[in-house]
Amino acid sequence: MVKICVAGGSGQVAAEVIDALVASGKHDVTVFTRGPVLAASAASPRVGWQTVDYNDKEMLTEALRGTHTLLSFVQVLSDIDQRAQRNLIDAAIGAGVRRFAPSEYGSRGIDNMAWWEGKQKVREYLREVNEGETVIEYTLFQPGLFLDYLAFPHKTSKHLDPLQTVFDFQNRRAIVVDGHEDAFMTLTSVADTAAIIARAVDYDGKWPAVGGIRGNRVTIAQILEIGNRVRAGRFAVDKVRAEDLETGELKTTWSLEAVHRSVSDDQAQALLKVVCIGMLLSSSRGAWDSSDEMNQLFPDYEFTSIKEFLTRVWEGRP
């Protein structure tokens, strides 16, 4: 049994991973949080909670002593200059932590997604500190888009809230970039993502620097075909031009209305259009086509099929 620390552990994806780690029964799990430890959190006998200051590297170093693996779920959008994650990396190295996973859990590429530019800073910092010799092993867990989001507004996991995307199964409509319907995307359920991360923590070998998790690899056209079938009717598809998107124009009959809970109300309206344009451009250019390093490490794992998942969610719904 080894000690696993989870930074930013009060988030939804983190909670899914924590549950998977606890279910394995193999680890001593400690969750770092900025705020006070709530009684409901502390009630679990199999998970320890610790309040930390991500600006205090000395405190973090002491908190991490004896830790084997550190998983970060720190919100990239709110981590100015990625100071919290940089400090976590420095403290982990100082405390002798073997492995670190930065806050990724999404796309392979980040072009056209300014809200995730902090991920690139952390990737570069990890390469920098390991230049010449490996001082801390790391991997970038990249499952693509969570399959659960295609169930919006229905919740399909214990912790992850529904999130609206350009594939609106509820209203049988979608927004796609004209001429890029053959672009590939990876969609992986959050349960599969958490299960694979738990397996990766158990893995004795060296982590690959990129930890692609490929639950389902499908084209945008295939997603629409599945939608037509499971929703028993053809989707109304708004086709937009890449040239318009690049100039900030979004010419559609509908738009995104729901944002992640980590986004403040004053940011929401401005971010919705940016997110929609960024998702469209990035998906058309392969940013969501994850690699399969984790699939190769765990070839026996059976991922949730997109067809079975969507059929289960939408069958019989109006």
Short mmCIF file of N, CA, C and O in Angstrom, two decimals, residues 150-276:
data_model
loop_
_atom_site.label_atom_id
_atom_site.label_comp_id
_atom_site.label_asym_id
_atom_site.label_seq_id
_atom_site.Cartn_x
_atom_site.Cartn_y
_atom_site.Cartn_z
N LEU A 150 -22.44 13.90 -23.52
CA LEU A 150 -23.42 13.73 -24.59
C LEU A 150 -24.78 13.32 -24.03
O LEU A 150 -25.76 13.22 -24.77
N ALA A 151 -24.82 13.10 -22.72
CA ALA A 151 -26.09 12.79 -22.06
C ALA A 151 -26.78 14.05 -21.53
O ALA A 151 -27.87 13.96 -20.97
N PHE A 152 -26.16 15.20 -21.66
CA PHE A 152 -26.73 16.45 -21.15
C PHE A 152 -28.19 16.59 -21.57
O PHE A 152 -28.53 16.36 -22.72
N PRO A 153 -29.08 16.92 -20.63
CA PRO A 153 -28.86 17.40 -19.26
C PRO A 153 -28.93 16.30 -18.19
O PRO A 153 -29.06 16.59 -17.00
N HIS A 154 -28.85 15.04 -18.60
CA HIS A 154 -28.97 13.93 -17.66
C HIS A 154 -27.62 13.58 -17.05
O HIS A 154 -26.60 13.53 -17.73
N LYS A 155 -27.64 13.31 -15.75
CA LYS A 155 -26.41 12.97 -15.04
C LYS A 155 -26.18 11.47 -15.11
O LYS A 155 -27.09 10.68 -14.79
N THR A 156 -24.98 11.05 -15.49
CA THR A 156 -24.70 9.63 -15.69
C THR A 156 -23.59 9.11 -14.79
O THR A 156 -23.15 7.97 -14.94
N SER A 157 -23.09 9.94 -13.89
CA SER A 157 -22.06 9.50 -12.96
C SER A 157 -22.35 10.12 -11.59
O SER A 157 -23.18 11.02 -11.47
N LYS A 158 -21.66 9.63 -10.60
CA LYS A 158 -21.95 10.07 -9.23
C LYS A 158 -21.60 11.53 -9.01
O LYS A 158 -22.35 12.28 -8.34
N HIS A 159 -20.46 11.97 -9.54
CA HIS A 159 -19.97 13.31 -9.22
C HIS A 159 -19.98 14.29 -10.39
O HIS A 159 -20.18 15.49 -10.19
N LEU A 160 -19.72 13.82 -11.60
CA LEU A 160 -19.57 14.72 -12.75
C LEU A 160 -20.91 15.28 -13.18
O LEU A 160 -21.84 14.54 -13.52
N ASP A 161 -21.03 16.60 -13.16
CA ASP A 161 -22.27 17.25 -13.58
C ASP A 161 -22.39 17.22 -15.10
O ASP A 161 -21.38 17.23 -15.82
N PRO A 162 -23.62 17.24 -15.62
CA PRO A 162 -23.81 17.32 -17.08
C PRO A 162 -23.23 18.64 -17.61
O PRO A 162 -23.24 19.65 -16.91
N LEU A 163 -22.75 18.60 -18.83
CA LEU A 163 -22.20 19.80 -19.46
C LEU A 163 -22.59 19.83 -20.92
O LEU A 163 -22.46 18.84 -21.63
N GLN A 164 -23.08 20.96 -21.37
CA GLN A 164 -23.55 21.10 -22.75
C GLN A 164 -22.38 21.17 -23.72
O GLN A 164 -21.34 21.77 -23.42
N THR A 165 -22.55 20.56 -24.89
CA THR A 165 -21.53 20.60 -25.94
C THR A 165 -22.19 20.96 -27.26
O THR A 165 -23.39 21.22 -27.32
N VAL A 166 -21.40 20.95 -28.32
CA VAL A 166 -21.95 21.26 -29.65
C VAL A 166 -22.77 20.09 -30.20
O VAL A 166 -23.38 20.22 -31.27
N PHE A 167 -22.78 18.97 -29.47
CA PHE A 167 -23.63 17.84 -29.84
C PHE A 167 -24.80 17.81 -28.84
O PHE A 167 -24.64 17.31 -27.73
N ASP A 168 -25.92 18.36 -29.23
CA ASP A 168 -27.07 18.49 -28.34
C ASP A 168 -28.06 17.36 -28.62
O ASP A 168 -28.98 17.49 -29.42
N PHE A 169 -27.86 16.25 -27.91
CA PHE A 169 -28.71 15.08 -28.13
C PHE A 169 -30.13 15.32 -27.65
O PHE A 169 -31.08 14.78 -28.22
N GLN A 170 -30.30 16.11 -26.61
CA GLN A 170 -31.64 16.35 -26.09
C GLN A 170 -32.54 16.99 -27.15
O GLN A 170 -33.69 16.61 -27.32
N ASN A 171 -32.01 17.97 -27.87
CA ASN A 171 -32.79 18.70 -28.86
C ASN A 171 -32.50 18.28 -30.30
O ASN A 171 -32.93 18.95 -31.23
N ARG A 172 -31.77 17.16 -30.45
CA ARG A 172 -31.47 16.62 -31.78
C ARG A 172 -30.87 17.68 -32.72
O ARG A 172 -31.36 17.93 -33.81
N ARG A 173 -29.79 18.27 -32.27
CA ARG A 173 -29.13 19.29 -33.08
C ARG A 173 -27.63 19.31 -32.80
O ARG A 173 -27.17 18.77 -31.77
N ALA A 174 -26.88 19.88 -33.71
CA ALA A 174 -25.42 19.92 -33.54
C ALA A 174 -24.85 21.08 -34.34
O ALA A 174 -25.49 21.61 -35.25
N ILE A 175 -23.64 21.46 -33.98
CA ILE A 175 -22.88 22.47 -34.72
C ILE A 175 -21.58 21.81 -35.15
O ILE A 175 -20.87 21.23 -34.32
N VAL A 176 -21.28 21.87 -36.45
CA VAL A 176 -20.05 21.27 -36.96
C VAL A 176 -19.36 22.24 -37.91
O VAL A 176 -19.99 23.16 -38.45
N VAL A 177 -18.06 22.03 -38.11
CA VAL A 177 -17.30 22.84 -39.05
C VAL A 177 -17.44 22.22 -40.43
O VAL A 177 -17.10 21.04 -40.62
N ASP A 178 -17.95 22.98 -41.35
CA ASP A 178 -18.20 22.48 -42.70
C ASP A 178 -16.92 21.94 -43.33
O ASP A 178 -15.87 22.59 -43.30
N GLY A 179 -17.01 20.72 -43.86
CA GLY A 179 -15.86 20.10 -44.51
C GLY A 179 -14.95 19.33 -43.59
O GLY A 179 -13.96 18.73 -44.04
N HIS A 180 -15.27 19.32 -42.31
CA HIS A 180 -14.42 18.62 -41.33
C HIS A 180 -15.18 17.53 -40.59
O HIS A 180 -14.82 17.16 -39.47
N GLU A 181 -16.22 17.01 -41.23
CA GLU A 181 -17.02 15.98 -40.58
C GLU A 181 -16.26 14.67 -40.39
O GLU A 181 -16.68 13.81 -39.60
N ASP A 182 -15.13 14.53 -41.09
CA ASP A 182 -14.34 13.30 -40.95
C ASP A 182 -13.25 13.42 -39.90
O ASP A 182 -12.43 12.50 -39.72
N ALA A 183 -13.22 14.54 -39.16
CA ALA A 183 -12.23 14.70 -38.09
C ALA A 183 -12.54 13.73 -36.95
O ALA A 183 -13.71 13.53 -36.59
N PHE A 184 -11.51 13.14 -36.37
CA PHE A 184 -11.70 12.17 -35.30
C PHE A 184 -11.72 12.85 -33.93
O PHE A 184 -11.02 13.83 -33.69
N MET A 185 -12.55 12.29 -33.05
CA MET A 185 -12.58 12.70 -31.65
C MET A 185 -12.53 11.46 -30.77
O MET A 185 -12.99 10.39 -31.17
N THR A 186 -11.97 11.63 -29.59
CA THR A 186 -11.98 10.57 -28.59
C THR A 186 -13.00 10.92 -27.52
O THR A 186 -13.00 12.04 -27.00
N LEU A 187 -13.87 9.97 -27.21
CA LEU A 187 -14.85 10.15 -26.15
C LEU A 187 -14.73 8.98 -25.18
O LEU A 187 -14.85 7.82 -25.58
N THR A 188 -14.50 9.30 -23.91
CA THR A 188 -14.27 8.30 -22.88
C THR A 188 -15.14 8.63 -21.68
O THR A 188 -15.20 9.79 -21.26
N SER A 189 -15.81 7.65 -21.14
CA SER A 189 -16.65 7.93 -19.97
C SER A 189 -15.77 8.31 -18.78
O SER A 189 -14.61 7.88 -18.68
N VAL A 190 -16.30 9.12 -17.88
CA VAL A 190 -15.52 9.52 -16.72
C VAL A 190 -15.24 8.32 -15.81
O VAL A 190 -14.19 8.25 -15.16
N ALA A 191 -16.15 7.34 -15.80
CA ALA A 191 -15.92 6.13 -15.00
C ALA A 191 -14.73 5.35 -15.54
O ALA A 191 -13.88 4.85 -14.77
N ASP A 192 -14.64 5.22 -16.87
CA ASP A 192 -13.50 4.54 -17.48
C ASP A 192 -12.21 5.31 -17.23
O ASP A 192 -11.15 4.72 -16.98
N THR A 193 -12.29 6.62 -17.33
CA THR A 193 -11.12 7.46 -17.08
C THR A 193 -10.59 7.23 -15.67
O THR A 193 -9.39 7.02 -15.46
N ALA A 194 -11.49 7.26 -14.69
CA ALA A 194 -11.09 7.06 -13.30
C ALA A 194 -10.51 5.66 -13.08
O ALA A 194 -9.51 5.49 -12.37
N ALA A 195 -11.12 4.66 -13.70
CA ALA A 195 -10.64 3.29 -13.56
C ALA A 195 -9.24 3.12 -14.13
O ALA A 195 -8.38 2.44 -13.54
N ILE A 196 -8.99 3.74 -15.27
CA ILE A 196 -7.66 3.65 -15.90
C ILE A 196 -6.62 4.38 -15.06
O ILE A 196 -5.49 3.89 -14.89
N ILE A 197 -6.98 5.53 -14.52
CA ILE A 197 -6.03 6.26 -13.67
C ILE A 197 -5.69 5.43 -12.44
O ILE A 197 -4.53 5.36 -12.02
N ALA A 198 -6.68 4.77 -11.86
CA ALA A 198 -6.42 3.90 -10.70
C ALA A 198 -5.48 2.77 -11.09
O ALA A 198 -4.58 2.39 -10.32
N ARG A 199 -5.67 2.20 -12.27
CA ARG A 199 -4.77 1.14 -12.74
C ARG A 199 -3.36 1.69 -12.96
O ARG A 199 -2.37 1.01 -12.66
N ALA A 200 -3.28 2.90 -13.50
CA ALA A 200 -1.98 3.51 -13.76
C ALA A 200 -1.21 3.75 -12.46
O ALA A 200 0.02 3.61 -12.42
N VAL A 201 -1.93 4.11 -11.41
CA VAL A 201 -1.29 4.29 -10.11
C VAL A 201 -0.69 2.98 -9.62
O VAL A 201 0.39 2.95 -9.02
N ASP A 202 -1.38 1.87 -9.91
CA ASP A 202 -0.89 0.55 -9.49
C ASP A 202 0.27 0.04 -10.35
O ASP A 202 1.01 -0.85 -9.93
N TYR A 203 0.39 0.58 -11.54
CA TYR A 203 1.36 0.09 -12.52
C TYR A 203 2.80 0.25 -12.00
O TYR A 203 3.20 1.34 -11.57
N ASP A 204 3.59 -0.82 -12.08
CA ASP A 204 4.95 -0.79 -11.55
C ASP A 204 5.96 -0.19 -12.51
O ASP A 204 7.02 0.29 -12.08
N GLY A 205 5.66 -0.24 -13.81
CA GLY A 205 6.61 0.27 -14.80
C GLY A 205 6.62 1.78 -14.86
O GLY A 205 5.91 2.47 -14.12
N LYS A 206 7.42 2.31 -15.76
CA LYS A 206 7.53 3.77 -15.91
C LYS A 206 6.34 4.31 -16.70
O LYS A 206 5.95 3.74 -17.71
N TRP A 207 5.79 5.39 -16.23
CA TRP A 207 4.69 6.04 -16.94
C TRP A 207 5.18 6.66 -18.24
O TRP A 207 6.26 7.27 -18.27
N PRO A 208 4.40 6.57 -19.31
CA PRO A 208 4.73 7.32 -20.53
C PRO A 208 4.44 8.80 -20.28
O PRO A 208 3.56 9.15 -19.49
N ALA A 209 5.19 9.69 -20.91
CA ALA A 209 5.00 11.13 -20.69
C ALA A 209 3.60 11.57 -21.09
O ALA A 209 3.03 12.49 -20.49
N VAL A 210 3.06 10.96 -22.13
CA VAL A 210 1.68 11.23 -22.54
C VAL A 210 0.86 9.99 -22.22
O VAL A 210 1.21 8.89 -22.63
N GLY A 211 -0.23 10.18 -21.49
CA GLY A 211 -1.08 9.05 -21.11
C GLY A 211 -2.43 9.13 -21.78
O GLY A 211 -3.46 9.36 -21.13
N GLY A 212 -2.44 8.96 -23.09
CA GLY A 212 -3.70 8.98 -23.82
C GLY A 212 -4.62 7.85 -23.40
O GLY A 212 -4.18 6.72 -23.21
N ILE A 213 -5.90 8.16 -23.22
CA ILE A 213 -6.92 7.17 -22.84
C ILE A 213 -7.98 7.21 -23.93
O ILE A 213 -8.71 8.19 -24.05
N ARG A 214 -8.07 6.16 -24.72
CA ARG A 214 -8.95 6.17 -25.89
C ARG A 214 -10.13 5.23 -25.67
O ARG A 214 -10.08 4.04 -25.98
N GLY A 215 -11.21 5.79 -25.11
CA GLY A 215 -12.41 4.99 -24.91
C GLY A 215 -13.10 4.67 -26.21
O GLY A 215 -13.39 3.50 -26.51
N ASN A 216 -13.38 5.70 -27.00
CA ASN A 216 -13.99 5.55 -28.32
C ASN A 216 -13.35 6.56 -29.26
O ASN A 216 -13.24 7.74 -28.91
N ARG A 217 -12.94 6.10 -30.43
CA ARG A 217 -12.39 7.02 -31.43
C ARG A 217 -13.34 7.01 -32.62
O ARG A 217 -13.48 6.02 -33.33
N VAL A 218 -14.03 8.13 -32.79
CA VAL A 218 -15.07 8.23 -33.82
C VAL A 218 -14.95 9.56 -34.54
O VAL A 218 -14.41 10.54 -33.99
N THR A 219 -15.46 9.59 -35.76
CA THR A 219 -15.49 10.86 -36.49
C THR A 219 -16.72 11.66 -36.05
O THR A 219 -17.67 11.12 -35.47
N ILE A 220 -16.69 12.94 -36.36
CA ILE A 220 -17.84 13.79 -36.07
C ILE A 220 -19.07 13.28 -36.81
O ILE A 220 -20.18 13.26 -36.27
N ALA A 221 -18.88 12.83 -38.04
CA ALA A 221 -19.99 12.28 -38.82
C ALA A 221 -20.58 11.05 -38.14
O ALA A 221 -21.79 10.86 -38.13
N GLN A 222 -19.73 10.21 -37.56
CA GLN A 222 -20.21 9.01 -36.87
C GLN A 222 -21.00 9.37 -35.61
O GLN A 222 -22.00 8.70 -35.29
N ILE A 223 -20.58 10.41 -34.91
CA ILE A 223 -21.34 10.86 -33.74
C ILE A 223 -22.75 11.27 -34.16
O ILE A 223 -23.74 10.92 -33.50
N LEU A 224 -22.85 11.98 -35.27
CA LEU A 224 -24.16 12.40 -35.77
C LEU A 224 -24.99 11.20 -36.21
O LEU A 224 -26.21 11.16 -35.96
N GLU A 225 -24.36 10.23 -36.82
CA GLU A 225 -25.08 9.02 -37.25
C GLU A 225 -25.64 8.28 -36.04
O GLU A 225 -26.79 7.81 -36.04
N ILE A 226 -24.83 8.15 -35.00
CA ILE A 226 -25.29 7.49 -33.78
C ILE A 226 -26.45 8.30 -33.18
O ILE A 226 -27.44 7.74 -32.71
N GLY A 227 -26.32 9.62 -33.21
CA GLY A 227 -27.38 10.47 -32.68
C GLY A 227 -28.69 10.29 -33.43
O GLY A 227 -29.76 10.18 -32.81
N ASN A 228 -28.62 10.23 -34.75
CA ASN A 228 -29.83 10.02 -35.55
C ASN A 228 -30.52 8.72 -35.16
O ASN A 228 -31.76 8.65 -35.11
N ARG A 229 -29.72 7.69 -34.88
CA ARG A 229 -30.27 6.38 -34.58
C ARG A 229 -30.85 6.32 -33.16
O ARG A 229 -32.00 5.90 -32.98
N VAL A 230 -30.07 6.73 -32.16
CA VAL A 230 -30.54 6.58 -30.78
C VAL A 230 -31.63 7.59 -30.43
O VAL A 230 -32.43 7.35 -29.51
N ARG A 231 -31.68 8.70 -31.17
CA ARG A 231 -32.72 9.68 -30.90
C ARG A 231 -33.90 9.55 -31.87
O ARG A 231 -34.85 10.34 -31.84
N ALA A 232 -33.85 8.52 -32.75
CA ALA A 232 -34.97 8.21 -33.65
C ALA A 232 -35.42 9.42 -34.46
O ALA A 232 -36.60 9.72 -34.60
N GLY A 233 -34.44 10.12 -35.01
CA GLY A 233 -34.75 11.27 -35.86
C GLY A 233 -33.47 11.97 -36.24
O GLY A 233 -32.47 11.91 -35.50
N ARG A 234 -33.47 12.62 -37.38
CA ARG A 234 -32.25 13.27 -37.86
C ARG A 234 -31.96 14.54 -37.08
O ARG A 234 -32.87 15.31 -36.73
N PHE A 235 -30.68 14.74 -36.81
CA PHE A 235 -30.24 15.97 -36.14
C PHE A 235 -30.30 17.14 -37.11
O PHE A 235 -29.99 17.00 -38.31
N ALA A 236 -30.69 18.30 -36.61
CA ALA A 236 -30.57 19.55 -37.37
C ALA A 236 -29.13 20.02 -37.18
O ALA A 236 -28.71 20.29 -36.05
N VAL A 237 -28.38 20.10 -38.27
CA VAL A 237 -26.95 20.40 -38.17
C VAL A 237 -26.66 21.79 -38.71
O VAL A 237 -26.92 22.09 -39.88
N ASP A 238 -26.13 22.65 -37.85
CA ASP A 238 -25.63 23.96 -38.28
C ASP A 238 -24.19 23.78 -38.71
O ASP A 238 -23.35 23.33 -37.93
N LYS A 239 -23.90 24.13 -39.97
CA LYS A 239 -22.53 24.04 -40.47
C LYS A 239 -21.92 25.43 -40.53
O LYS A 239 -22.48 26.33 -41.12
N VAL A 240 -20.79 25.57 -39.87
CA VAL A 240 -20.11 26.87 -39.82
C VAL A 240 -18.79 26.79 -40.57
O VAL A 240 -18.21 25.71 -40.72
N ARG A 241 -18.31 27.94 -41.01
CA ARG A 241 -17.05 27.98 -41.76
C ARG A 241 -15.89 28.26 -40.81
O ARG A 241 -16.00 29.11 -39.92
N ALA A 242 -14.78 27.56 -41.02
CA ALA A 242 -13.60 27.76 -40.19
C ALA A 242 -13.11 29.20 -40.28
O ALA A 242 -12.67 29.78 -39.28
N GLU A 243 -13.23 29.81 -41.48
CA GLU A 243 -12.77 31.19 -41.66
C GLU A 243 -13.56 32.15 -40.77
O GLU A 243 -13.00 33.11 -40.23
N ASP A 244 -14.86 31.91 -40.63
CA ASP A 244 -15.67 32.76 -39.76
C ASP A 244 -15.28 32.57 -38.30
O ASP A 244 -15.17 33.55 -37.54
N LEU A 245 -15.09 31.32 -37.91
CA LEU A 245 -14.71 31.04 -36.52
C LEU A 245 -13.39 31.71 -36.15
O LEU A 245 -13.23 32.23 -35.05
N GLU A 246 -12.46 31.70 -37.08
CA GLU A 246 -11.15 32.29 -36.82
C GLU A 246 -11.22 33.80 -36.59
O GLU A 246 -10.33 34.38 -35.96
N THR A 247 -12.25 34.43 -37.10
CA THR A 247 -12.43 35.88 -36.88
C THR A 247 -13.40 36.16 -35.73
O THR A 247 -13.80 37.31 -35.51
N GLY A 248 -13.79 35.09 -35.02
CA GLY A 248 -14.66 35.26 -33.87
C GLY A 248 -16.14 35.29 -34.18
O GLY A 248 -16.96 35.61 -33.32
N GLU A 249 -16.51 34.93 -35.42
CA GLU A 249 -17.92 34.92 -35.80
C GLU A 249 -18.51 33.52 -35.64
O GLU A 249 -17.92 32.54 -36.09
N LEU A 250 -19.66 33.44 -35.00
CA LEU A 250 -20.35 32.18 -34.79
C LEU A 250 -21.77 32.32 -35.35
O LEU A 250 -22.67 32.83 -34.68
N LYS A 251 -21.94 31.90 -36.59
CA LYS A 251 -23.23 32.06 -37.27
C LYS A 251 -24.04 30.77 -37.15
O LYS A 251 -23.95 29.87 -37.97
N THR A 252 -24.83 30.69 -36.09
CA THR A 252 -25.61 29.49 -35.81
C THR A 252 -27.03 29.87 -35.37
O THR A 252 -27.30 31.02 -35.01
N THR A 253 -27.91 28.88 -35.40
CA THR A 253 -29.29 29.11 -34.98
C THR A 253 -29.47 28.91 -33.47
O THR A 253 -30.53 29.21 -32.93
N TRP A 254 -28.43 28.40 -32.81
CA TRP A 254 -28.48 28.22 -31.36
C TRP A 254 -27.06 28.31 -30.82
O TRP A 254 -26.09 28.33 -31.58
N SER A 255 -26.93 28.39 -29.51
CA SER A 255 -25.61 28.49 -28.90
C SER A 255 -25.61 27.81 -27.54
O SER A 255 -26.65 27.47 -26.99
N LEU A 256 -24.42 27.62 -26.99
CA LEU A 256 -24.29 27.00 -25.68
C LEU A 256 -24.87 27.91 -24.61
O LEU A 256 -24.75 29.14 -24.70
N GLU A 257 -25.48 27.30 -23.61
CA GLU A 257 -26.09 28.07 -22.54
C GLU A 257 -25.61 27.67 -21.15
O GLU A 257 -25.80 28.40 -20.19
N ALA A 258 -25.01 26.49 -21.05
CA ALA A 258 -24.58 25.98 -19.74
C ALA A 258 -23.07 25.88 -19.69
O ALA A 258 -22.43 25.40 -20.64
N VAL A 259 -22.48 26.33 -18.59
CA VAL A 259 -21.03 26.27 -18.43
C VAL A 259 -20.67 25.45 -17.20
O VAL A 259 -21.51 25.15 -16.35
N HIS A 260 -19.39 25.12 -17.10
CA HIS A 260 -18.88 24.36 -15.96
C HIS A 260 -19.04 25.19 -14.69
O HIS A 260 -18.90 26.41 -14.70
N ARG A 261 -19.29 24.53 -13.58
CA ARG A 261 -19.54 25.24 -12.33
C ARG A 261 -18.32 26.00 -11.82
O ARG A 261 -18.43 26.88 -10.97
N SER A 262 -17.13 25.67 -12.33
CA SER A 262 -15.92 26.37 -11.91
C SER A 262 -15.84 27.77 -12.50
O SER A 262 -15.02 28.59 -12.09
N VAL A 263 -16.69 28.05 -13.51
CA VAL A 263 -16.69 29.36 -14.16
C VAL A 263 -17.64 30.29 -13.43
O VAL A 263 -18.80 29.96 -13.19
N SER A 264 -17.16 31.47 -13.06
CA SER A 264 -17.98 32.44 -12.34
C SER A 264 -19.04 33.04 -13.25
O SER A 264 -18.91 33.03 -14.47
N ASP A 265 -20.09 33.59 -12.65
CA ASP A 265 -21.20 34.16 -13.42
C ASP A 265 -20.74 35.29 -14.32
O ASP A 265 -21.23 35.44 -15.44
N ASP A 266 -19.80 36.11 -13.84
CA ASP A 266 -19.36 37.25 -14.65
C ASP A 266 -18.49 36.82 -15.83
O ASP A 266 -18.34 37.56 -16.80
N GLN A 267 -17.95 35.61 -15.76
CA GLN A 267 -17.16 35.08 -16.87
C GLN A 267 -18.01 34.31 -17.87
O GLN A 267 -17.63 34.18 -19.04
N ALA A 268 -19.14 33.80 -17.42
CA ALA A 268 -19.91 32.81 -18.16
C ALA A 268 -20.29 33.25 -19.57
O ALA A 268 -19.99 32.56 -20.55
N GLN A 269 -20.97 34.38 -19.69
CA GLN A 269 -21.49 34.78 -20.99
C GLN A 269 -20.38 35.00 -22.01
O GLN A 269 -20.49 34.59 -23.17
N ALA A 270 -19.31 35.65 -21.58
CA ALA A 270 -18.19 35.89 -22.50
C ALA A 270 -17.51 34.59 -22.89
O ALA A 270 -17.06 34.43 -24.03
N LEU A 271 -17.47 33.65 -21.94
CA LEU A 271 -16.74 32.41 -22.19
C LEU A 271 -17.52 31.44 -23.08
O LEU A 271 -16.92 30.67 -23.82
N LEU A 272 -18.85 31.48 -23.01
CA LEU A 272 -19.65 30.52 -23.77
C LEU A 272 -19.34 30.55 -25.26
O LEU A 272 -19.15 29.51 -25.89
N LYS A 273 -19.30 31.73 -25.84
CA LYS A 273 -19.02 31.85 -27.27
C LYS A 273 -17.59 31.42 -27.57
O LYS A 273 -17.34 30.70 -28.56
N VAL A 274 -16.67 31.83 -26.73
CA VAL A 274 -15.27 31.48 -26.91
C VAL A 274 -15.09 29.96 -26.85
O VAL A 274 -14.36 29.38 -27.66
N VAL A 275 -15.76 29.33 -25.89
CA VAL A 275 -15.65 27.88 -25.74
C VAL A 275 -16.22 27.17 -26.95
O VAL A 275 -15.64 26.21 -27.47
N CYS A 276 -17.37 27.63 -27.43
CA CYS A 276 -17.99 26.99 -28.59
C CYS A 276 -17.09 27.09 -29.81
O CYS A 276 -16.84 26.10 -30.51
#
